[in-house]
CSV table of C-alpha atoms in Angstrom, one decimal:
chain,number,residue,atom,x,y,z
A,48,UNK,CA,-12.6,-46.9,-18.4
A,49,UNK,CA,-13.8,-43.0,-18.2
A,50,UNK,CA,-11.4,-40.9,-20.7
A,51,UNK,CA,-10.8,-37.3,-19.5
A,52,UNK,CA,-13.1,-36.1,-21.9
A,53,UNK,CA,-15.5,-38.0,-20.7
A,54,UNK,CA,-14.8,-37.1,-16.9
A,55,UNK,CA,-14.9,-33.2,-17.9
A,56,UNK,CA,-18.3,-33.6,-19.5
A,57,UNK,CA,-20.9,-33.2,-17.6
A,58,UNK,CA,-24.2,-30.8,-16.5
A,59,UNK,CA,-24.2,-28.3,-14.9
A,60,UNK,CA,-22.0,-28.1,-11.3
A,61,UNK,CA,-19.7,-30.6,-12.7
A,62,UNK,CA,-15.8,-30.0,-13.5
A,63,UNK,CA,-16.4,-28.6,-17.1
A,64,UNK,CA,-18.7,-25.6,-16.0
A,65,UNK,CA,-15.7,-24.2,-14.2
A,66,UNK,CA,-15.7,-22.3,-10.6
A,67,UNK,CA,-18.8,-20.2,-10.0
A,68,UNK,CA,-18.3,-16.3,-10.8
A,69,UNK,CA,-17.7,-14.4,-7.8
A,70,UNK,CA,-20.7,-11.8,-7.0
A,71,UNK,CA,-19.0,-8.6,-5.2
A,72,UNK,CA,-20.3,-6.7,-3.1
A,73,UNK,CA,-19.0,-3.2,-3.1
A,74,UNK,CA,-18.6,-1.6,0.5
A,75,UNK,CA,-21.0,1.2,1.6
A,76,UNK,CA,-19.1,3.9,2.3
A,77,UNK,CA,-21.2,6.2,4.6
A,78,UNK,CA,-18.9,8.7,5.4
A,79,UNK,CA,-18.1,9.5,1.9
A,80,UNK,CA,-22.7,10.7,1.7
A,81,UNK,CA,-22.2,12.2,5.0
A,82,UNK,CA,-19.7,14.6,4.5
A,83,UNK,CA,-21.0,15.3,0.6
A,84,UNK,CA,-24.6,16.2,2.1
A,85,UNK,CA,-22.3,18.2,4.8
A,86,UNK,CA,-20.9,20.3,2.0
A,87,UNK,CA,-23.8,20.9,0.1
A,88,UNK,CA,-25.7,22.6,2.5
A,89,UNK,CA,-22.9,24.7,3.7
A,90,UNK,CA,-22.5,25.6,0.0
A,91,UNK,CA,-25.7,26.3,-0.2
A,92,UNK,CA,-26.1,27.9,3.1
A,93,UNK,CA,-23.5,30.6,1.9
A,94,UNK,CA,-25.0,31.1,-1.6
A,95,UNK,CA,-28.1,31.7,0.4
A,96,UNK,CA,-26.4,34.6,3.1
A,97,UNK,CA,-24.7,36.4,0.1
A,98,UNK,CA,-28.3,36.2,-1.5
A,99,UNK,CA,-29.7,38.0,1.2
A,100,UNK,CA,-26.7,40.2,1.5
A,101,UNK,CA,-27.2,44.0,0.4
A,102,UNK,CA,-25.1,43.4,-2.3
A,103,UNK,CA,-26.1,45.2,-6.1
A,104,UNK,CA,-25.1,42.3,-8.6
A,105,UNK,CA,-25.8,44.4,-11.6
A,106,UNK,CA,-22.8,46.8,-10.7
A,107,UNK,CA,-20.7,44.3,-11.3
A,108,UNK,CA,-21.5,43.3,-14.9
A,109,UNK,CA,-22.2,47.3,-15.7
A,110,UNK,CA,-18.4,47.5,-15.2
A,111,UNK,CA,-16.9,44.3,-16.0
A,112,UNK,CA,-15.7,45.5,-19.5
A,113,UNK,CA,-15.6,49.1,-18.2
A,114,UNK,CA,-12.4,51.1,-19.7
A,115,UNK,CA,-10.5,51.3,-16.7
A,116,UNK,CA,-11.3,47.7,-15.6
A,117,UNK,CA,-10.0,46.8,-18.9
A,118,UNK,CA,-6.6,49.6,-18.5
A,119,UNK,CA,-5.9,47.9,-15.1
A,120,UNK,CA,-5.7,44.3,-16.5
A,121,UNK,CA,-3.5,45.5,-19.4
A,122,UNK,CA,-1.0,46.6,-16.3
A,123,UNK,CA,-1.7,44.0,-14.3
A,124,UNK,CA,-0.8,41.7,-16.9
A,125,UNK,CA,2.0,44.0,-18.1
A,126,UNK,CA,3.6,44.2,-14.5
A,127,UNK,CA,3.2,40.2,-14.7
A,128,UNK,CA,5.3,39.6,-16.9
A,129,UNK,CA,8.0,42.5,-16.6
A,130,UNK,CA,8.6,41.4,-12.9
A,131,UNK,CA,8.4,37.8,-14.4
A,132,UNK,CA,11.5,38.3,-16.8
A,133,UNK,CA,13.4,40.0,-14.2
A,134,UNK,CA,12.8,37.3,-11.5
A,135,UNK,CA,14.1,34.5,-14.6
A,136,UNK,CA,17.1,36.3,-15.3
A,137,UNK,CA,17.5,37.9,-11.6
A,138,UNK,CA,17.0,34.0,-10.8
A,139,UNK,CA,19.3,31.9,-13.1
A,140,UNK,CA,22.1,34.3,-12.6
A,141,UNK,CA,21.8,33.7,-8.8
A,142,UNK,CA,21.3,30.2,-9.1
A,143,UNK,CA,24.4,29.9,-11.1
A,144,UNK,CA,26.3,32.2,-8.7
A,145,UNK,CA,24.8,30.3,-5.6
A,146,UNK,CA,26.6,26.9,-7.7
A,147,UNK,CA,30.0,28.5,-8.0
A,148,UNK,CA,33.1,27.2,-6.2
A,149,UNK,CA,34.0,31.0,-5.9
A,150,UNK,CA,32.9,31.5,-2.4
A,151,UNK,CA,32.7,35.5,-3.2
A,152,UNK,CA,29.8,35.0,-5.3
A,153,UNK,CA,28.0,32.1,-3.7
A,154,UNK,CA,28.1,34.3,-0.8
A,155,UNK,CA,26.8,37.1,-2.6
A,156,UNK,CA,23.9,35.1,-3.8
A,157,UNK,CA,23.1,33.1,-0.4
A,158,UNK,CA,22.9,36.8,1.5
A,159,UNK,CA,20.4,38.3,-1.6
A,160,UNK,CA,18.3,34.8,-1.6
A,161,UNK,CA,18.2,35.3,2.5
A,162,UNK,CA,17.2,39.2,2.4
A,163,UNK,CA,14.9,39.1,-0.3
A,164,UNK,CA,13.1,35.9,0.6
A,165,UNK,CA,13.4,37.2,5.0
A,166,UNK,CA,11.2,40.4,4.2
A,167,UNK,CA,7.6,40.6,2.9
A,168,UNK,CA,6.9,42.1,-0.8
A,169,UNK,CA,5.0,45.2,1.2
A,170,UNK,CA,7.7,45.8,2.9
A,171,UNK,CA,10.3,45.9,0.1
A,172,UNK,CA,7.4,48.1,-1.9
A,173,UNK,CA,7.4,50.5,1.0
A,174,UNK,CA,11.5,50.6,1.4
A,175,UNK,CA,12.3,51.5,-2.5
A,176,UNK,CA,9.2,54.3,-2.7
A,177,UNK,CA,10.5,56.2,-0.2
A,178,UNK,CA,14.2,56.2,-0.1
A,179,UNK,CA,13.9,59.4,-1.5
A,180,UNK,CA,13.9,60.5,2.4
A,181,UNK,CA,17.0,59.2,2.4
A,182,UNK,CA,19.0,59.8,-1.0
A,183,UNK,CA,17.8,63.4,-2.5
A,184,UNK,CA,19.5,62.4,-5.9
A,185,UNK,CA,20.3,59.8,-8.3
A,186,UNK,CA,23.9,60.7,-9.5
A,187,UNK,CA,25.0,58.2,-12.1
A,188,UNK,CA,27.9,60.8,-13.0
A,189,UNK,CA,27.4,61.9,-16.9
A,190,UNK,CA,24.8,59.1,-17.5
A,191,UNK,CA,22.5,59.9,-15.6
A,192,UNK,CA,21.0,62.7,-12.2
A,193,UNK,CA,17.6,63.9,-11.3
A,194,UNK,CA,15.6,63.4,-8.3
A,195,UNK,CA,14.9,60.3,-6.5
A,196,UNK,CA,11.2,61.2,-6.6
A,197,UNK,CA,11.3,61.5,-10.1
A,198,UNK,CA,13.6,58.6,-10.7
A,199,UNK,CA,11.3,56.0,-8.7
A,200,UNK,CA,8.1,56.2,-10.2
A,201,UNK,CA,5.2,54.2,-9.3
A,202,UNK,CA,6.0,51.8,-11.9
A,203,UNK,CA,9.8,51.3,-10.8
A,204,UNK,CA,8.9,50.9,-7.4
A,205,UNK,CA,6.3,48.1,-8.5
A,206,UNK,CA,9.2,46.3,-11.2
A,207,UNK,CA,11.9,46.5,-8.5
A,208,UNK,CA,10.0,45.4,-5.4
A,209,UNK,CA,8.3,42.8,-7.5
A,210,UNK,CA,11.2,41.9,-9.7
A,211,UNK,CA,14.1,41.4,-7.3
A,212,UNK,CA,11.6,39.5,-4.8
A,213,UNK,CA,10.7,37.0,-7.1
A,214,UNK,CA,14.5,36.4,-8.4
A,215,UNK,CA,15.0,35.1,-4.9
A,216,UNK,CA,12.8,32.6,-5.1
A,217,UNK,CA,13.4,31.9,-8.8
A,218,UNK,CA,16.9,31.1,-7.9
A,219,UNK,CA,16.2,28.5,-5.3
A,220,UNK,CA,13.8,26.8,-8.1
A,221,UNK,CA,16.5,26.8,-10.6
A,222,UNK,CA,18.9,25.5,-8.5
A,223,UNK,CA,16.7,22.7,-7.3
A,224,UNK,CA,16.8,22.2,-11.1
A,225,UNK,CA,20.3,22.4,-12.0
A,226,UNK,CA,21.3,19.7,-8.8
A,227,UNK,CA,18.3,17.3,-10.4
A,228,UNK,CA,20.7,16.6,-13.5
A,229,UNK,CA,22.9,13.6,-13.0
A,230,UNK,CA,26.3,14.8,-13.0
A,231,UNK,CA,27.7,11.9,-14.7
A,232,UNK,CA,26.5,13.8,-17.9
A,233,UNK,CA,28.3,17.1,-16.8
A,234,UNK,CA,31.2,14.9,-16.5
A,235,UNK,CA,30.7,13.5,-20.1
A,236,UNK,CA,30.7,17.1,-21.7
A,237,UNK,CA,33.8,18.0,-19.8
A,238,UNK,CA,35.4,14.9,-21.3
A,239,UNK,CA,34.7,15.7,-24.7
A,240,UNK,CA,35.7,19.2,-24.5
A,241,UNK,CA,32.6,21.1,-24.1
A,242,UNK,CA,33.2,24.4,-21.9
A,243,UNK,CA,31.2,25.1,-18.7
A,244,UNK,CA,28.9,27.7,-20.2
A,245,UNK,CA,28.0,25.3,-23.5
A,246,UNK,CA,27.6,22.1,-20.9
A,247,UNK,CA,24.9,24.6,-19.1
A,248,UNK,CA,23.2,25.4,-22.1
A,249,UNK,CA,23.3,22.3,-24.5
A,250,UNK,CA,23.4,19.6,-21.9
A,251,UNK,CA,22.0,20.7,-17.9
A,252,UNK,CA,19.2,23.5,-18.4
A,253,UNK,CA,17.2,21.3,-21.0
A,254,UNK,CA,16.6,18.6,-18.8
A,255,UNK,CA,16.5,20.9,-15.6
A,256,UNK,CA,13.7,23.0,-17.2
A,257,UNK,CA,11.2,19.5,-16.2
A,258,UNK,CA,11.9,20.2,-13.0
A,259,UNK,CA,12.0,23.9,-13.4
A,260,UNK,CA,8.3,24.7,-15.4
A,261,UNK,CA,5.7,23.4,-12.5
A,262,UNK,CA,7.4,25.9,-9.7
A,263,UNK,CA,7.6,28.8,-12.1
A,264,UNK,CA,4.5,28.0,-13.6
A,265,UNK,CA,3.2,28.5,-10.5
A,266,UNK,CA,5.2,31.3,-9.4
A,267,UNK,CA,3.8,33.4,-12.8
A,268,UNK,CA,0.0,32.3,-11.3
A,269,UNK,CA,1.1,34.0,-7.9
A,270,UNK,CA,3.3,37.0,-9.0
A,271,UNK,CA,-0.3,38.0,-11.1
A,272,UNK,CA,-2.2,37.9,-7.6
A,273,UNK,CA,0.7,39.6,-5.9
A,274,UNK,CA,0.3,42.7,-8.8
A,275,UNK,CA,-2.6,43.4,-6.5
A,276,UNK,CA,-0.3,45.0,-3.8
A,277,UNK,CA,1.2,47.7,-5.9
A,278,UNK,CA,-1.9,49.7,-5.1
A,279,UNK,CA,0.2,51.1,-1.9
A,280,UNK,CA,2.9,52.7,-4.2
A,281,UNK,CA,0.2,54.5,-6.4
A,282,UNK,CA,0.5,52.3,-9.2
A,283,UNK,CA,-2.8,51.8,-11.3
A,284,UNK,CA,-3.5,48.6,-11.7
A,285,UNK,CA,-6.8,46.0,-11.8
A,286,UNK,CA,-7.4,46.4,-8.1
A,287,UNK,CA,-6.4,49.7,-7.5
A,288,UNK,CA,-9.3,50.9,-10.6
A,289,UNK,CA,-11.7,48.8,-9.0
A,290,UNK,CA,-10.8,50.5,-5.8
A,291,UNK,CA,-11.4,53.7,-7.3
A,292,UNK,CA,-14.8,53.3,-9.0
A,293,UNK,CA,-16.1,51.2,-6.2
A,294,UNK,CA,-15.2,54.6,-4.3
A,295,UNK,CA,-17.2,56.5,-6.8
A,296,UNK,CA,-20.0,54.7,-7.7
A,297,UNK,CA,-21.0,53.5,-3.7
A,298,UNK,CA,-20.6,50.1,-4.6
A,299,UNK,CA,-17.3,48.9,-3.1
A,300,UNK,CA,-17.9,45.2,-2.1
A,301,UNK,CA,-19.5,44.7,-5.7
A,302,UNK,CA,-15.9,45.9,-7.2
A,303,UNK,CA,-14.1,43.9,-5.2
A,304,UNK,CA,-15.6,41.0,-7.1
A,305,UNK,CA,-15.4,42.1,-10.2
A,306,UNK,CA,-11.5,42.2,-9.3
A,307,UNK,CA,-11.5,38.6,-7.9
A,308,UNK,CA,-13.6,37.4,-11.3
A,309,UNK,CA,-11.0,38.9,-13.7
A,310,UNK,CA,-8.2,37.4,-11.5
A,311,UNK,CA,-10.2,34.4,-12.1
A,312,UNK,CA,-10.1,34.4,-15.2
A,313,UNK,CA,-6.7,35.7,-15.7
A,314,UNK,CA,-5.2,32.9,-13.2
A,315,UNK,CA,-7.5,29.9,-14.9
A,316,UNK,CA,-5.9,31.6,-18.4
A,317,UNK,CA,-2.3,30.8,-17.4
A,318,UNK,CA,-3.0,27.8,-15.7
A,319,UNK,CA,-3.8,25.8,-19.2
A,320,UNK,CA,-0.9,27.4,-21.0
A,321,UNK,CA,0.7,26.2,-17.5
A,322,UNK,CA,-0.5,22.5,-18.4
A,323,UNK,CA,0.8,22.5,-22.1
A,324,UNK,CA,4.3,23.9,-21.3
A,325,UNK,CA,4.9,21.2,-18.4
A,326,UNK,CA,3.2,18.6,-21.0
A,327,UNK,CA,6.0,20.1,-23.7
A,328,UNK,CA,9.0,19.6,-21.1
A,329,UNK,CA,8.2,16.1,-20.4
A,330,UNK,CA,8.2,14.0,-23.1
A,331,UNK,CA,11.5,12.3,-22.6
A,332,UNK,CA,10.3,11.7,-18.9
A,333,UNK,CA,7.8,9.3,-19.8
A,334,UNK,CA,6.7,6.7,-23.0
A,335,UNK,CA,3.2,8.1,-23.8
A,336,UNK,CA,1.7,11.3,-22.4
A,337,UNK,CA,-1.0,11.7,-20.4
A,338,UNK,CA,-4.4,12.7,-22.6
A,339,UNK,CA,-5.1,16.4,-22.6
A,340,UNK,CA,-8.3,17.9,-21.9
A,341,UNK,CA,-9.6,18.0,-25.4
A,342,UNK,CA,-8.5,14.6,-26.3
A,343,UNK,CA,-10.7,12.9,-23.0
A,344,UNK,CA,-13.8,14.9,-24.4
A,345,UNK,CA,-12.8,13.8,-27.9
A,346,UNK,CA,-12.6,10.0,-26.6
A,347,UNK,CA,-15.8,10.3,-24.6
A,348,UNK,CA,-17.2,11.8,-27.3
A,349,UNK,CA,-16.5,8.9,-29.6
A,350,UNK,CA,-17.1,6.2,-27.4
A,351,UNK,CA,-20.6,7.6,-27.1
A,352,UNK,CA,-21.3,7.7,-30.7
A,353,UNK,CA,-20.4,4.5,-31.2
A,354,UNK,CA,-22.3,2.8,-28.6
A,355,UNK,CA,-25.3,5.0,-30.3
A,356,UNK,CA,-24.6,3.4,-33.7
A,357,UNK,CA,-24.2,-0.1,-32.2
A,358,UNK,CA,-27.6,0.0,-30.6
């Protein structure tokens, strides 16, 4: 009589060498070469037209770090983040009033979000620089009275048009975060005695601010890109120097890139601080983090030594 042992043994093909390892063969995918040889040459058919373009490359490095290039991101970055802070608080505020069982100011708030967000920026830039044609004087009694024209300077124009805009659309963000809180936990607070304002603060805008960082993140990235359209209202910032000198010197087109390489830079700037702040924000959402940037180079990096040493 075989045992089982004995049946199991065997050469090879027999029950003990096991089932025979699978040899895939990975699909050709001959769209994905297509389209990738597609791409190239129009990449490379349109660094070939701007390289026979009359275009003088060296003016733009001659004034990349050029004083008023430099001045004019100072206020572009500047009007960045004044508009910023008065979209946040513009925003919360409205957010909060748009929440409100008072049906006064959640009116209120629902008629600003509808104006501000129903009318272009340009527009709005336009409207506050000249309503001098319409109110000759600021009176604010014994506080305050001069001229409009000398009350709404170029840099009040660019805060309020800018400013108020954005608090629109910061509210609608901030309310998106306030409803993403469970209410059961509002609920909780309540029962333990905690007011409406301390609930808000202690309890629903931590956890909201998840939801909140991406869009505002965001919304920072494009406010710095819509800086560029104070220009109209006489305000000096990065676009409106490189305007100037590429007025000047004969070499407009150049200046325009030299605009677009410092947003660049500025954008690509405050998109990792972007990254970190959303990674800082979430991490009650999830059990591990995802890797940052540095730490996948530093793995790479040590996998690679490794294998070295191992060979």
């Amino acid at each position: 009589m075989t045992s089982d042992i004995d049946r199991t043994a065997g050469p090879k093909g027999s029950p003990s060498a096991g089932p025979e390892a699978i040899k895939a063969i990975p699909v050709r995918h001959y769209g994905r070469y297509v389209t990738a040889v597609i791409a190239i040459a129009i990449l490379v058919a349109i660094i070939y037209a701007f390289g026979q373009g009359k275009i003088n490359w060296h003016a733009v490095p001659d004034y990349f770090f050029d004083h008023r290039i430099l001045t004019g991101v100072y206020k572009t970055l500047l009007l960045t983040v004044l508009s910023m802070l008065i979209g946040i608080v513009g925003g919360i505020i409205l957010a909060v009033m748009r929440l409100s069982k008072n049906p006064v100011t959640s009116s209120i708030a629902w008629f600003y979000i509808w104006f501000f967000r129903g009318t272009p920026v340009l527009v709005q830039l336009f409207l506050w620089f000249n309503l001098g044609l319409v109110f000759e004087y600021v009176n604010l009694g014994p506080i305050y009275k001069n001229y409009w024209s000398d009350f709404m300077t170029p840099l009040l124009t660019a805060l309020l048009g800018l400013g108020l805009n954005e608090a629109a659309y910061m509210a609608e963000i901030c309310r998106a975060g306030l409803l993403a809180v469970d209410e059961g936990q509002s609920e909780a607070a309540h029962a333990l005695g905690m007011s409406y304002g301390r609930t808000l603060r202690r309890i629903v805008i931590p956890q909201a601010m998840r939801v909140i960082v991406p869009p505002t993140g965001n919304e920072v990235i494009n406010m710095l890109k819509t800086t560029s359209l104070v220009a109209a209202v006489q305000y000096p910032e990065l676009f409106r120097y490189a305007q100037d000198i590429g007025q000047n010197s004969g070499a407009p087109v150049e200046m325009y890139f030299l605009a677009a390489a410092w947003y660049l830079i500025m954008t690509s700037v405050l998109s990792v601080g972007q990254y970190y702040i959303e990674r800082y924000y979430a991490r009650g959402s999830s059990r591990a983090l995802p890797p940052t940037p540095w730490q996948k180079v530093r793995a790479h990096l040590t996998t690679f030594s490794s294998r070295k040493v191992t060979a």
